[in-house]
Amino acid sequence: VQLQASGGGLVQPGGSLRLSCAASGFSLSDYHIGWFRQAPGKEREGVGCISSIHGSTFYANSVKGRFTISRDNAKKTVYLEMNSLKPEDTAVYYCATARLCGTSDSGVGVYGMDHWGKGTQVTVSS
């Protein structure tokens, strides 16, 4: 089981970016997939997740309405479309398989991450 996140870069505030999480060694119907981020000096936080069977999506309150998770089962790739980016979205973004994906007080609850991809840096700055 392997995951590889890509697509990060430098973008101006208000801009957009699409991250990709390429999966290998398993089917996207086998695992929920979560997106996470970690900014310097801060704890890692869940950004959102997509469920394995139905493709239901859940988002952190901080990104709801701006970020969208989707997937292409044929390409075995999960996407994180990020719009209206803010400087506080600057972080290293990761994808991971998850055993649980749903809602929580923060907006998204994703737990039981067994497999992580290498992160991709997103910098939002003018």
Short mmCIF file of N, CA and C in Angstrom, two decimals:
data_model
loop_
_atom_site.label_atom_id
_atom_site.label_comp_id
_atom_site.label_asym_id
_atom_site.label_seq_id
_atom_site.Cartn_x
_atom_site.Cartn_y
_atom_site.Cartn_z
N VAL A 1 0.85 -1.19 0.00
CA VAL A 1 0.00 0.00 0.00
C VAL A 1 0.88 1.23 0.00
N GLN A 2 0.72 2.06 -1.00
CA GLN A 2 1.51 3.29 -1.08
C GLN A 2 0.63 4.45 -1.53
N LEU A 3 0.97 5.63 -1.02
CA LEU A 3 0.29 6.85 -1.40
C LEU A 3 1.33 7.90 -1.73
N GLN A 4 1.03 8.74 -2.68
CA GLN A 4 1.93 9.81 -3.05
C GLN A 4 1.14 11.08 -3.32
N ALA A 5 1.36 12.08 -2.48
CA ALA A 5 0.70 13.37 -2.68
C ALA A 5 1.56 14.25 -3.56
N SER A 6 0.92 15.04 -4.40
CA SER A 6 1.64 15.96 -5.28
C SER A 6 0.75 17.14 -5.62
N GLY A 7 1.33 18.15 -6.25
CA GLY A 7 0.55 19.28 -6.73
C GLY A 7 0.70 20.54 -5.92
N GLY A 8 1.50 20.50 -4.87
CA GLY A 8 1.69 21.69 -4.06
C GLY A 8 2.47 22.76 -4.80
N GLY A 9 2.53 23.94 -4.19
CA GLY A 9 3.27 25.03 -4.79
C GLY A 9 2.99 26.34 -4.09
N LEU A 10 3.41 27.41 -4.73
CA LEU A 10 3.20 28.75 -4.22
C LEU A 10 2.02 29.38 -4.95
N VAL A 11 1.08 29.92 -4.20
CA VAL A 11 -0.11 30.53 -4.80
C VAL A 11 -0.45 31.79 -4.02
N GLN A 12 -1.01 32.77 -4.70
CA GLN A 12 -1.39 34.01 -4.03
C GLN A 12 -2.69 33.83 -3.26
N PRO A 13 -2.89 34.63 -2.24
CA PRO A 13 -4.18 34.58 -1.52
C PRO A 13 -5.34 34.76 -2.48
N GLY A 14 -6.37 33.95 -2.27
CA GLY A 14 -7.51 33.97 -3.16
C GLY A 14 -7.38 33.02 -4.33
N GLY A 15 -6.21 32.45 -4.51
CA GLY A 15 -5.97 31.55 -5.61
C GLY A 15 -6.43 30.14 -5.35
N SER A 16 -6.16 29.28 -6.33
CA SER A 16 -6.60 27.88 -6.25
C SER A 16 -5.43 26.94 -6.54
N LEU A 17 -5.58 25.74 -6.04
CA LEU A 17 -4.58 24.71 -6.25
C LEU A 17 -5.28 23.37 -6.15
N ARG A 18 -4.84 22.39 -6.92
CA ARG A 18 -5.38 21.05 -6.81
C ARG A 18 -4.28 20.07 -6.46
N LEU A 19 -4.46 19.38 -5.36
CA LEU A 19 -3.52 18.35 -4.95
C LEU A 19 -4.03 16.98 -5.40
N SER A 20 -3.10 16.09 -5.66
CA SER A 20 -3.44 14.73 -6.04
C SER A 20 -2.83 13.75 -5.06
N CYS A 21 -3.52 12.67 -4.82
CA CYS A 21 -3.02 11.59 -3.98
C CYS A 21 -3.15 10.31 -4.78
N ALA A 22 -2.03 9.83 -5.30
CA ALA A 22 -2.03 8.63 -6.14
C ALA A 22 -1.84 7.40 -5.26
N ALA A 23 -2.73 6.44 -5.42
CA ALA A 23 -2.69 5.22 -4.62
C ALA A 23 -2.16 4.06 -5.44
N SER A 24 -1.41 3.20 -4.79
CA SER A 24 -0.96 1.98 -5.44
C SER A 24 -0.98 0.84 -4.43
N GLY A 25 -1.23 -0.34 -4.95
CA GLY A 25 -1.25 -1.51 -4.08
C GLY A 25 -2.59 -1.80 -3.44
N PHE A 26 -3.59 -0.98 -3.74
CA PHE A 26 -4.93 -1.23 -3.20
C PHE A 26 -5.94 -0.48 -4.03
N SER A 27 -7.19 -0.83 -3.83
CA SER A 27 -8.28 -0.14 -4.50
C SER A 27 -8.83 0.97 -3.61
N LEU A 28 -9.30 2.05 -4.21
CA LEU A 28 -9.86 3.14 -3.40
C LEU A 28 -11.13 2.72 -2.67
N SER A 29 -11.72 1.61 -3.06
CA SER A 29 -12.90 1.12 -2.35
C SER A 29 -12.51 0.35 -1.09
N ASP A 30 -11.20 0.12 -0.91
CA ASP A 30 -10.73 -0.64 0.26
C ASP A 30 -10.57 0.23 1.49
N TYR A 31 -10.26 1.52 1.27
CA TYR A 31 -9.96 2.40 2.40
C TYR A 31 -10.64 3.74 2.24
N HIS A 32 -10.98 4.35 3.37
CA HIS A 32 -11.27 5.78 3.34
C HIS A 32 -9.93 6.49 3.12
N ILE A 33 -9.97 7.65 2.53
CA ILE A 33 -8.76 8.45 2.33
C ILE A 33 -8.95 9.80 2.99
N GLY A 34 -7.98 10.16 3.79
CA GLY A 34 -8.03 11.46 4.47
C GLY A 34 -6.94 12.39 3.97
N TRP A 35 -7.24 13.67 4.01
CA TRP A 35 -6.25 14.71 3.74
C TRP A 35 -5.96 15.42 5.06
N PHE A 36 -4.69 15.70 5.27
CA PHE A 36 -4.23 16.33 6.50
C PHE A 36 -3.26 17.44 6.13
N ARG A 37 -3.00 18.32 7.09
CA ARG A 37 -1.99 19.33 6.88
C ARG A 37 -1.30 19.64 8.20
N GLN A 38 -0.08 20.08 8.07
CA GLN A 38 0.67 20.49 9.25
C GLN A 38 1.47 21.73 8.92
N ALA A 39 1.17 22.79 9.64
CA ALA A 39 1.89 24.05 9.48
C ALA A 39 3.04 24.08 10.47
N PRO A 40 4.07 24.87 10.20
CA PRO A 40 5.21 24.95 11.11
C PRO A 40 4.77 25.34 12.53
N GLY A 41 5.23 24.57 13.49
CA GLY A 41 4.91 24.86 14.87
C GLY A 41 3.52 24.50 15.32
N LYS A 42 2.76 23.86 14.44
CA LYS A 42 1.39 23.49 14.79
C LYS A 42 1.20 21.99 14.68
N GLU A 43 0.16 21.52 15.33
CA GLU A 43 -0.16 20.10 15.25
C GLU A 43 -0.79 19.79 13.90
N ARG A 44 -0.65 18.55 13.51
CA ARG A 44 -1.30 18.09 12.29
C ARG A 44 -2.81 18.13 12.47
N GLU A 45 -3.51 18.55 11.46
CA GLU A 45 -4.97 18.60 11.54
C GLU A 45 -5.59 17.92 10.33
N GLY A 46 -6.74 17.34 10.54
CA GLY A 46 -7.48 16.74 9.45
C GLY A 46 -8.16 17.82 8.63
N VAL A 47 -8.02 17.74 7.33
CA VAL A 47 -8.64 18.70 6.43
C VAL A 47 -9.98 18.16 5.92
N GLY A 48 -9.98 16.89 5.61
CA GLY A 48 -11.20 16.26 5.09
C GLY A 48 -10.94 14.82 4.76
N CYS A 49 -12.01 14.12 4.40
CA CYS A 49 -11.85 12.72 4.01
C CYS A 49 -12.96 12.31 3.05
N ILE A 50 -12.71 11.21 2.35
CA ILE A 50 -13.70 10.67 1.44
C ILE A 50 -13.87 9.20 1.78
N SER A 51 -15.10 8.77 1.90
CA SER A 51 -15.35 7.40 2.33
C SER A 51 -15.11 6.42 1.19
N SER A 52 -14.83 5.19 1.57
CA SER A 52 -14.37 4.19 0.61
C SER A 52 -15.45 3.73 -0.36
N ILE A 53 -16.62 3.39 0.14
CA ILE A 53 -17.63 2.77 -0.70
C ILE A 53 -18.48 3.81 -1.41
N HIS A 54 -19.04 4.74 -0.64
CA HIS A 54 -20.01 5.67 -1.21
C HIS A 54 -19.39 6.97 -1.68
N GLY A 55 -18.13 7.21 -1.32
CA GLY A 55 -17.50 8.46 -1.74
C GLY A 55 -18.06 9.67 -1.03
N SER A 56 -18.62 9.47 0.16
CA SER A 56 -19.10 10.61 0.94
C SER A 56 -17.91 11.43 1.42
N THR A 57 -18.08 12.73 1.47
CA THR A 57 -16.98 13.61 1.87
C THR A 57 -17.33 14.40 3.13
N PHE A 58 -16.32 14.67 3.90
CA PHE A 58 -16.46 15.41 5.15
C PHE A 58 -15.29 16.38 5.24
N TYR A 59 -15.55 17.56 5.79
CA TYR A 59 -14.53 18.61 5.80
C TYR A 59 -14.41 19.27 7.16
N ALA A 60 -13.21 19.73 7.44
CA ALA A 60 -13.00 20.56 8.62
C ALA A 60 -13.74 21.87 8.44
N ASN A 61 -14.24 22.42 9.53
CA ASN A 61 -14.98 23.68 9.46
C ASN A 61 -14.15 24.79 8.83
N SER A 62 -12.85 24.73 9.04
CA SER A 62 -11.96 25.79 8.55
C SER A 62 -11.83 25.82 7.03
N VAL A 63 -12.20 24.72 6.36
CA VAL A 63 -12.05 24.66 4.91
C VAL A 63 -13.38 24.42 4.20
N LYS A 64 -14.42 24.20 4.96
CA LYS A 64 -15.71 23.88 4.37
C LYS A 64 -16.17 25.00 3.44
N GLY A 65 -16.60 24.64 2.26
CA GLY A 65 -17.03 25.62 1.27
C GLY A 65 -15.92 26.10 0.38
N ARG A 66 -14.68 25.82 0.76
CA ARG A 66 -13.53 26.24 -0.06
C ARG A 66 -12.79 25.05 -0.67
N PHE A 67 -12.75 23.95 0.06
CA PHE A 67 -12.03 22.76 -0.38
C PHE A 67 -13.02 21.68 -0.80
N THR A 68 -12.64 20.91 -1.81
CA THR A 68 -13.47 19.81 -2.29
C THR A 68 -12.60 18.58 -2.53
N ILE A 69 -13.04 17.45 -1.98
CA ILE A 69 -12.34 16.18 -2.20
C ILE A 69 -13.13 15.37 -3.22
N SER A 70 -12.42 14.80 -4.16
CA SER A 70 -13.05 13.93 -5.16
C SER A 70 -12.09 12.79 -5.46
N ARG A 71 -12.54 11.86 -6.26
CA ARG A 71 -11.65 10.76 -6.60
C ARG A 71 -11.96 10.24 -8.00
N ASP A 72 -10.96 9.63 -8.59
CA ASP A 72 -11.09 8.95 -9.87
C ASP A 72 -10.66 7.51 -9.63
N ASN A 73 -11.64 6.62 -9.53
CA ASN A 73 -11.33 5.23 -9.19
C ASN A 73 -10.46 4.57 -10.25
N ALA A 74 -10.70 4.90 -11.51
CA ALA A 74 -9.92 4.29 -12.59
C ALA A 74 -8.45 4.69 -12.51
N LYS A 75 -8.21 5.93 -12.12
CA LYS A 75 -6.84 6.41 -12.00
C LYS A 75 -6.28 6.18 -10.60
N LYS A 76 -7.14 5.67 -9.70
CA LYS A 76 -6.73 5.41 -8.32
C LYS A 76 -6.12 6.67 -7.70
N THR A 77 -6.79 7.75 -7.89
CA THR A 77 -6.29 9.04 -7.42
C THR A 77 -7.40 9.80 -6.70
N VAL A 78 -7.04 10.38 -5.58
CA VAL A 78 -7.93 11.24 -4.82
C VAL A 78 -7.42 12.67 -4.94
N TYR A 79 -8.34 13.60 -5.12
CA TYR A 79 -7.97 14.99 -5.33
C TYR A 79 -8.44 15.87 -4.17
N LEU A 80 -7.69 16.92 -3.94
CA LEU A 80 -8.10 17.96 -3.00
C LEU A 80 -8.05 19.27 -3.75
N GLU A 81 -9.24 19.76 -4.13
CA GLU A 81 -9.34 21.03 -4.83
C GLU A 81 -9.46 22.12 -3.79
N MET A 82 -8.55 23.08 -3.83
CA MET A 82 -8.51 24.14 -2.84
C MET A 82 -8.73 25.49 -3.52
N ASN A 83 -9.78 26.17 -3.12
CA ASN A 83 -10.11 27.47 -3.67
C ASN A 83 -10.10 28.53 -2.59
N SER A 84 -10.07 29.78 -3.01
CA SER A 84 -10.09 30.91 -2.06
C SER A 84 -9.04 30.71 -0.97
N LEU A 85 -7.85 30.37 -1.39
CA LEU A 85 -6.80 30.04 -0.43
C LEU A 85 -6.40 31.26 0.39
N LYS A 86 -6.06 30.97 1.64
CA LYS A 86 -5.67 31.99 2.61
C LYS A 86 -4.26 31.71 3.10
N PRO A 87 -3.56 32.71 3.58
CA PRO A 87 -2.21 32.46 4.12
C PRO A 87 -2.21 31.39 5.21
N GLU A 88 -3.28 31.31 5.97
CA GLU A 88 -3.33 30.30 7.03
C GLU A 88 -3.52 28.88 6.50
N ASP A 89 -3.71 28.72 5.20
CA ASP A 89 -3.75 27.39 4.60
C ASP A 89 -2.34 26.87 4.29
N THR A 90 -1.34 27.72 4.49
CA THR A 90 0.03 27.30 4.24
C THR A 90 0.42 26.15 5.17
N ALA A 91 0.88 25.07 4.59
CA ALA A 91 1.22 23.87 5.36
C ALA A 91 1.76 22.81 4.41
N VAL A 92 2.28 21.76 5.00
CA VAL A 92 2.57 20.54 4.24
C VAL A 92 1.30 19.69 4.29
N TYR A 93 0.85 19.29 3.13
CA TYR A 93 -0.38 18.51 3.02
C TYR A 93 -0.03 17.04 2.76
N TYR A 94 -0.75 16.17 3.45
CA TYR A 94 -0.55 14.74 3.35
C TYR A 94 -1.87 14.04 3.05
N CYS A 95 -1.77 12.88 2.44
CA CYS A 95 -2.93 12.00 2.35
C CYS A 95 -2.59 10.70 3.05
N ALA A 96 -3.61 10.03 3.50
CA ALA A 96 -3.41 8.78 4.23
C ALA A 96 -4.66 7.92 4.14
N THR A 97 -4.48 6.62 4.25
CA THR A 97 -5.64 5.74 4.39
C THR A 97 -6.19 5.90 5.80
N ALA A 98 -7.47 5.66 5.96
CA ALA A 98 -8.10 5.83 7.27
C ALA A 98 -9.11 4.73 7.51
N ARG A 99 -9.28 4.36 8.76
CA ARG A 99 -10.26 3.34 9.12
C ARG A 99 -11.62 3.95 9.40
N LEU A 100 -11.63 5.20 9.80
CA LEU A 100 -12.88 5.89 10.08
C LEU A 100 -12.86 7.25 9.40
N CYS A 101 -13.98 7.62 8.83
CA CYS A 101 -14.10 8.91 8.13
C CYS A 101 -15.53 9.38 8.35
N GLY A 102 -15.68 10.53 9.01
CA GLY A 102 -17.01 11.03 9.26
C GLY A 102 -16.97 12.43 9.82
N THR A 103 -17.99 12.80 10.57
CA THR A 103 -18.05 14.14 11.12
C THR A 103 -17.57 14.15 12.57
N SER A 104 -17.24 15.35 13.04
CA SER A 104 -16.87 15.54 14.44
C SER A 104 -17.15 17.01 14.78
N ASP A 105 -16.83 17.41 15.99
CA ASP A 105 -17.05 18.80 16.38
C ASP A 105 -16.26 19.77 15.51
N SER A 106 -15.12 19.31 15.02
CA SER A 106 -14.28 20.17 14.18
C SER A 106 -14.74 20.16 12.72
N GLY A 107 -15.72 19.32 12.45
CA GLY A 107 -16.24 19.20 11.09
C GLY A 107 -15.91 17.85 10.47
N VAL A 108 -14.70 17.35 10.72
CA VAL A 108 -14.30 16.08 10.14
C VAL A 108 -13.65 15.24 11.22
N GLY A 109 -13.98 13.95 11.22
CA GLY A 109 -13.36 13.00 12.11
C GLY A 109 -12.73 11.90 11.27
N VAL A 110 -11.45 11.81 11.29
CA VAL A 110 -10.76 10.78 10.51
C VAL A 110 -9.72 10.16 11.41
N TYR A 111 -9.81 8.82 11.53
CA TYR A 111 -9.01 8.10 12.50
C TYR A 111 -8.44 6.82 11.92
N GLY A 112 -7.42 6.32 12.58
CA GLY A 112 -6.87 5.04 12.18
C GLY A 112 -6.10 5.10 10.89
N MET A 113 -5.14 6.05 10.81
CA MET A 113 -4.36 6.19 9.59
C MET A 113 -3.21 5.19 9.60
N ASP A 114 -3.27 4.25 8.71
CA ASP A 114 -2.25 3.20 8.67
C ASP A 114 -1.15 3.49 7.67
N HIS A 115 -1.50 4.14 6.58
CA HIS A 115 -0.53 4.35 5.51
C HIS A 115 -0.54 5.82 5.10
N TRP A 116 0.64 6.41 5.08
CA TRP A 116 0.79 7.83 4.76
C TRP A 116 1.60 8.02 3.49
N GLY A 117 1.23 9.03 2.75
CA GLY A 117 2.06 9.44 1.63
C GLY A 117 3.00 10.54 2.08
N LYS A 118 4.02 10.80 1.29
CA LYS A 118 4.89 11.92 1.55
C LYS A 118 4.12 13.21 1.28
N GLY A 119 4.40 14.22 2.04
CA GLY A 119 3.65 15.45 1.93
C GLY A 119 4.05 16.31 0.76
N THR A 120 3.21 17.28 0.48
CA THR A 120 3.48 18.27 -0.54
C THR A 120 3.25 19.65 0.05
N GLN A 121 4.19 20.57 -0.19
CA GLN A 121 4.14 21.88 0.43
C GLN A 121 3.19 22.80 -0.33
N VAL A 122 2.32 23.45 0.43
CA VAL A 122 1.44 24.49 -0.12
C VAL A 122 1.76 25.79 0.61
N THR A 123 2.11 26.80 -0.15
CA THR A 123 2.43 28.10 0.42
C THR A 123 1.51 29.15 -0.20
N VAL A 124 0.77 29.84 0.65
CA VAL A 124 -0.14 30.88 0.19
C VAL A 124 0.43 32.22 0.64
N SER A 125 0.91 32.98 -0.31
CA SER A 125 1.58 34.23 0.01
C SER A 125 1.58 35.15 -1.20
N SER A 126 1.54 36.44 -0.91
CA SER A 126 1.62 37.41 -1.99
C SER A 126 3.07 37.87 -2.18
#
